[in-house]
Amino acid sequence: PVFAVGTLDGTVRFIHVARQKGSIDLSGDGIQITMTILKEERLCTHPITCLSYNPRKRKLAAGSFSSSMAFVFCTEPNNLCIVGLAETADSKPLSSLVWSMDEYSCLLVGSSEGRMSCVDTIAMSGSIEPTPPLWTSCLPKSDRFCKLANAHGAKGNNFFCASSNENKGITCYSFPGMKGLTEDSTIETMHRMHNRFNKEGSI
């Protein structure tokens, strides 16, 4: 298997793990593990704090909460490289990265102010300029400073969940998909779950 690691110096490393002799004994039962760095990319000078993987399209999005920029990697075995950039809608620091789990391979980029942009990663071609979003939107005011998480509904319905420091719970939203939204429109709320302990929500 291959896994990705984000480090404090702004680097993402792709590491291959194999059971071979002459390396690290992690289990104590004689099994030897070899770890090989396949690729490393210095993305920024800030710690990498957000990694989000799309297993359907084999793409990884990476970014830092101290920057407005996200980097999208192709993780195909023979084509491990950066394919494009995505930026938050308001150029504020990144708060989250969420993939739409459908055939379109859209990436939701959330900012610390609750603004969201939807980026088509299929159209990315290695440009050093951020890919223009398909649409931008905003979460309800109560869900500013949100953390987003993927969720896949029944019968292929696409939705995502958000938690915030303000609403003390978790809210589910429908994913507009490729059809987009009008400028500055608010995404439809599907369901809200309040935390009965009145603590910060987490996903």
Coordinates of C-alpha atoms in Angstrom, one line a residue:
P1 CA 0.0 0.0 0.0
V2 CA 0.9 3.7 -0.4
F3 CA 0.0 6.4 2.0
A4 CA 0.5 10.2 2.1
V5 CA 1.9 12.2 5.0
G6 CA 1.8 15.9 5.5
T7 CA 4.5 17.5 7.6
L8 CA 5.3 20.7 9.5
D9 CA 7.6 22.0 6.8
G10 CA 4.8 22.1 4.2
T11 CA 5.8 18.9 2.5
V12 CA 3.6 16.0 1.3
R13 CA 5.4 12.6 1.1
F14 CA 4.0 9.5 -0.6
I15 CA 5.3 6.4 1.1
H16 CA 5.2 2.8 -0.1
V17 CA 5.0 0.1 2.5
A18 CA 6.0 -3.5 1.7
R19 CA 6.8 -6.7 3.7
Q20 CA 10.4 -7.3 3.0
K21 CA 13.5 -8.4 4.9
G22 CA 16.3 -6.2 6.1
S23 CA 14.1 -3.3 7.4
I24 CA 12.0 -2.3 10.4
D25 CA 10.4 -5.0 12.7
L26 CA 7.2 -3.2 13.7
S27 CA 5.3 -6.2 15.1
G28 CA 7.9 -8.2 17.1
D29 CA 7.0 -11.4 15.2
G30 CA 9.8 -11.3 12.7
I31 CA 7.8 -9.5 9.9
Q32 CA 10.0 -7.0 8.2
I33 CA 8.5 -3.7 6.8
T34 CA 10.3 -1.6 4.2
M35 CA 9.1 2.0 3.7
T36 CA 10.1 3.8 0.6
I37 CA 9.4 7.4 -0.3
L38 CA 8.0 7.5 -3.8
K39 CA 7.7 11.2 -4.1
E40 CA 7.8 14.3 -2.0
E41 CA 6.6 17.8 -2.8
R42 CA 7.2 21.0 -0.8
L43 CA 3.9 22.8 -1.2
C44 CA 4.3 25.8 1.2
T45 CA 6.2 27.0 4.2
H46 CA 3.3 26.2 6.6
P47 CA 2.3 22.8 8.2
I48 CA 0.2 20.6 6.0
T49 CA -3.0 20.3 8.1
C50 CA -5.6 19.0 5.5
L51 CA -5.4 15.9 3.4
S52 CA -8.5 14.6 1.5
Y53 CA -8.5 11.5 -0.8
N54 CA -10.9 10.6 -3.6
P55 CA -10.6 6.8 -4.1
R56 CA -12.8 6.8 -7.2
K57 CA -10.6 9.2 -9.1
R58 CA -7.4 8.5 -7.3
K59 CA -6.8 12.1 -6.4
L60 CA -5.5 13.7 -3.3
A61 CA -6.1 17.3 -2.2
A62 CA -3.7 18.8 0.3
G63 CA -3.4 22.2 2.0
S64 CA -2.7 24.2 5.1
F65 CA -5.0 26.1 7.5
S66 CA -2.5 29.0 7.2
S67 CA -2.9 29.3 3.4
S68 CA -5.8 29.8 1.0
M69 CA -4.4 27.4 -1.6
A70 CA -5.1 23.7 -2.1
F71 CA -3.0 21.4 -4.2
V72 CA -4.5 18.4 -6.1
F73 CA -2.4 15.3 -6.9
C74 CA -3.0 12.5 -9.3
T75 CA -2.1 9.3 -7.5
E76 CA -2.1 6.9 -10.4
P77 CA 0.9 4.5 -9.9
N78 CA 2.9 5.7 -12.9
N79 CA 1.7 9.3 -12.8
L80 CA 2.2 10.6 -9.3
C81 CA 2.2 14.4 -9.7
I82 CA 0.4 17.7 -9.0
V83 CA -2.3 18.3 -11.6
G84 CA -3.7 21.7 -10.4
L85 CA -4.5 24.2 -7.7
A86 CA -7.7 25.4 -6.1
E87 CA -8.2 28.5 -3.9
T88 CA -10.8 29.5 -1.4
A89 CA -13.6 31.7 -2.7
D90 CA -12.7 34.7 -0.6
S91 CA -8.9 34.1 -0.4
K92 CA -9.2 33.5 3.4
P93 CA -7.4 30.6 5.0
L94 CA -8.4 27.1 4.2
S95 CA -10.7 25.3 6.6
S96 CA -11.5 22.1 4.8
L97 CA -11.4 20.0 1.6
V98 CA -14.2 17.6 0.6
W99 CA -14.6 15.5 -2.5
S100 CA -18.0 14.9 -4.1
M101 CA -18.4 11.1 -4.3
D102 CA -19.9 11.1 -7.8
E103 CA -18.6 10.8 -11.4
Y104 CA -17.7 14.5 -11.6
S105 CA -14.7 14.5 -9.2
C106 CA -15.6 17.9 -7.8
L107 CA -13.6 19.3 -4.9
L108 CA -15.3 21.5 -2.3
V109 CA -12.9 24.1 -0.9
G110 CA -14.1 25.7 2.4
S111 CA -12.6 28.9 3.9
S112 CA -12.4 29.9 7.5
E113 CA -15.2 32.5 6.9
G114 CA -17.7 29.9 5.7
R115 CA -17.3 30.6 2.0
M116 CA -17.2 27.6 -0.3
S117 CA -16.1 27.0 -3.9
C118 CA -16.6 23.9 -6.1
V119 CA -13.8 23.1 -8.4
D120 CA -13.8 20.7 -11.4
T121 CA -10.5 18.7 -11.0
I122 CA -11.0 16.8 -14.2
A123 CA -10.3 20.0 -16.1
M124 CA -7.0 20.5 -14.3
S125 CA -4.0 20.2 -16.6
G126 CA -1.0 21.1 -14.4
S127 CA -1.4 24.9 -14.6
I128 CA 0.4 27.0 -11.9
E129 CA -2.7 29.2 -11.7
P130 CA -5.7 28.2 -9.5
T131 CA -8.6 26.5 -11.5
P132 CA -11.6 28.8 -11.7
P133 CA -14.5 27.4 -9.6
L134 CA -17.7 26.1 -11.1
W135 CA -19.6 28.0 -8.4
T136 CA -19.2 29.6 -5.0
S137 CA -21.6 29.6 -2.1
C138 CA -21.8 30.2 1.6
L139 CA -23.0 28.2 4.5
P140 CA -25.6 29.6 6.8
K141 CA -24.1 32.2 9.2
S142 CA -24.3 29.8 12.1
D143 CA -22.0 27.4 10.4
R144 CA -19.0 29.7 9.9
F145 CA -15.6 28.3 10.7
C146 CA -16.8 24.9 9.7
K147 CA -15.2 21.6 9.3
L148 CA -16.6 19.5 6.4
A149 CA -16.8 15.8 6.0
N150 CA -17.9 13.5 3.2
A151 CA -21.1 11.5 3.4
H152 CA -22.8 9.5 0.7
G153 CA -26.5 9.1 0.9
A154 CA -28.8 6.3 -0.1
K155 CA -29.5 5.8 -3.8
G156 CA -26.5 7.9 -4.7
N157 CA -27.8 11.1 -3.2
N158 CA -24.7 13.3 -2.5
F159 CA -24.5 15.4 0.6
F160 CA -21.9 16.6 3.1
C161 CA -21.8 17.3 6.8
A162 CA -20.4 20.4 8.6
S163 CA -19.6 21.1 12.2
S164 CA -18.7 24.5 13.7
N165 CA -17.7 26.1 16.9
E166 CA -21.0 28.0 17.0
N167 CA -23.8 25.6 16.4
K168 CA -22.6 22.9 18.9
G169 CA -23.7 20.2 16.5
I170 CA -23.5 18.8 13.0
T171 CA -25.5 19.9 10.0
C172 CA -26.1 17.9 6.8
Y173 CA -26.3 19.8 3.4
S174 CA -27.3 18.7 0.0
F175 CA -24.5 18.9 -2.6
P176 CA -25.6 21.0 -5.6
G177 CA -23.2 19.1 -7.9
M178 CA -22.4 20.5 -11.4
K179 CA -25.6 22.4 -11.8
G180 CA -24.2 25.2 -9.6
L181 CA -25.8 27.9 -7.6
T182 CA -26.5 31.6 -8.1
E183 CA -23.9 33.9 -6.6
D184 CA -23.8 34.1 -2.8
S185 CA -26.7 31.7 -2.5
T186 CA -27.0 29.5 0.6
I187 CA -26.8 25.7 0.3
E188 CA -30.0 23.8 1.4
T189 CA -30.0 22.4 4.9
M190 CA -31.1 18.8 5.0
H191 CA -30.8 18.0 8.7
R192 CA -29.3 19.4 11.9
M193 CA -28.2 17.3 14.8
H194 CA -27.5 19.2 18.0
N195 CA -24.9 18.1 20.5
R196 CA -26.7 17.4 23.8
F197 CA -23.4 18.0 25.7
N198 CA -23.2 21.5 24.2
K199 CA -19.6 21.0 23.2
E200 CA -17.9 21.9 19.9
G201 CA -19.0 19.5 17.1
S202 CA -16.6 17.3 15.4
I203 CA -16.7 14.9 12.5

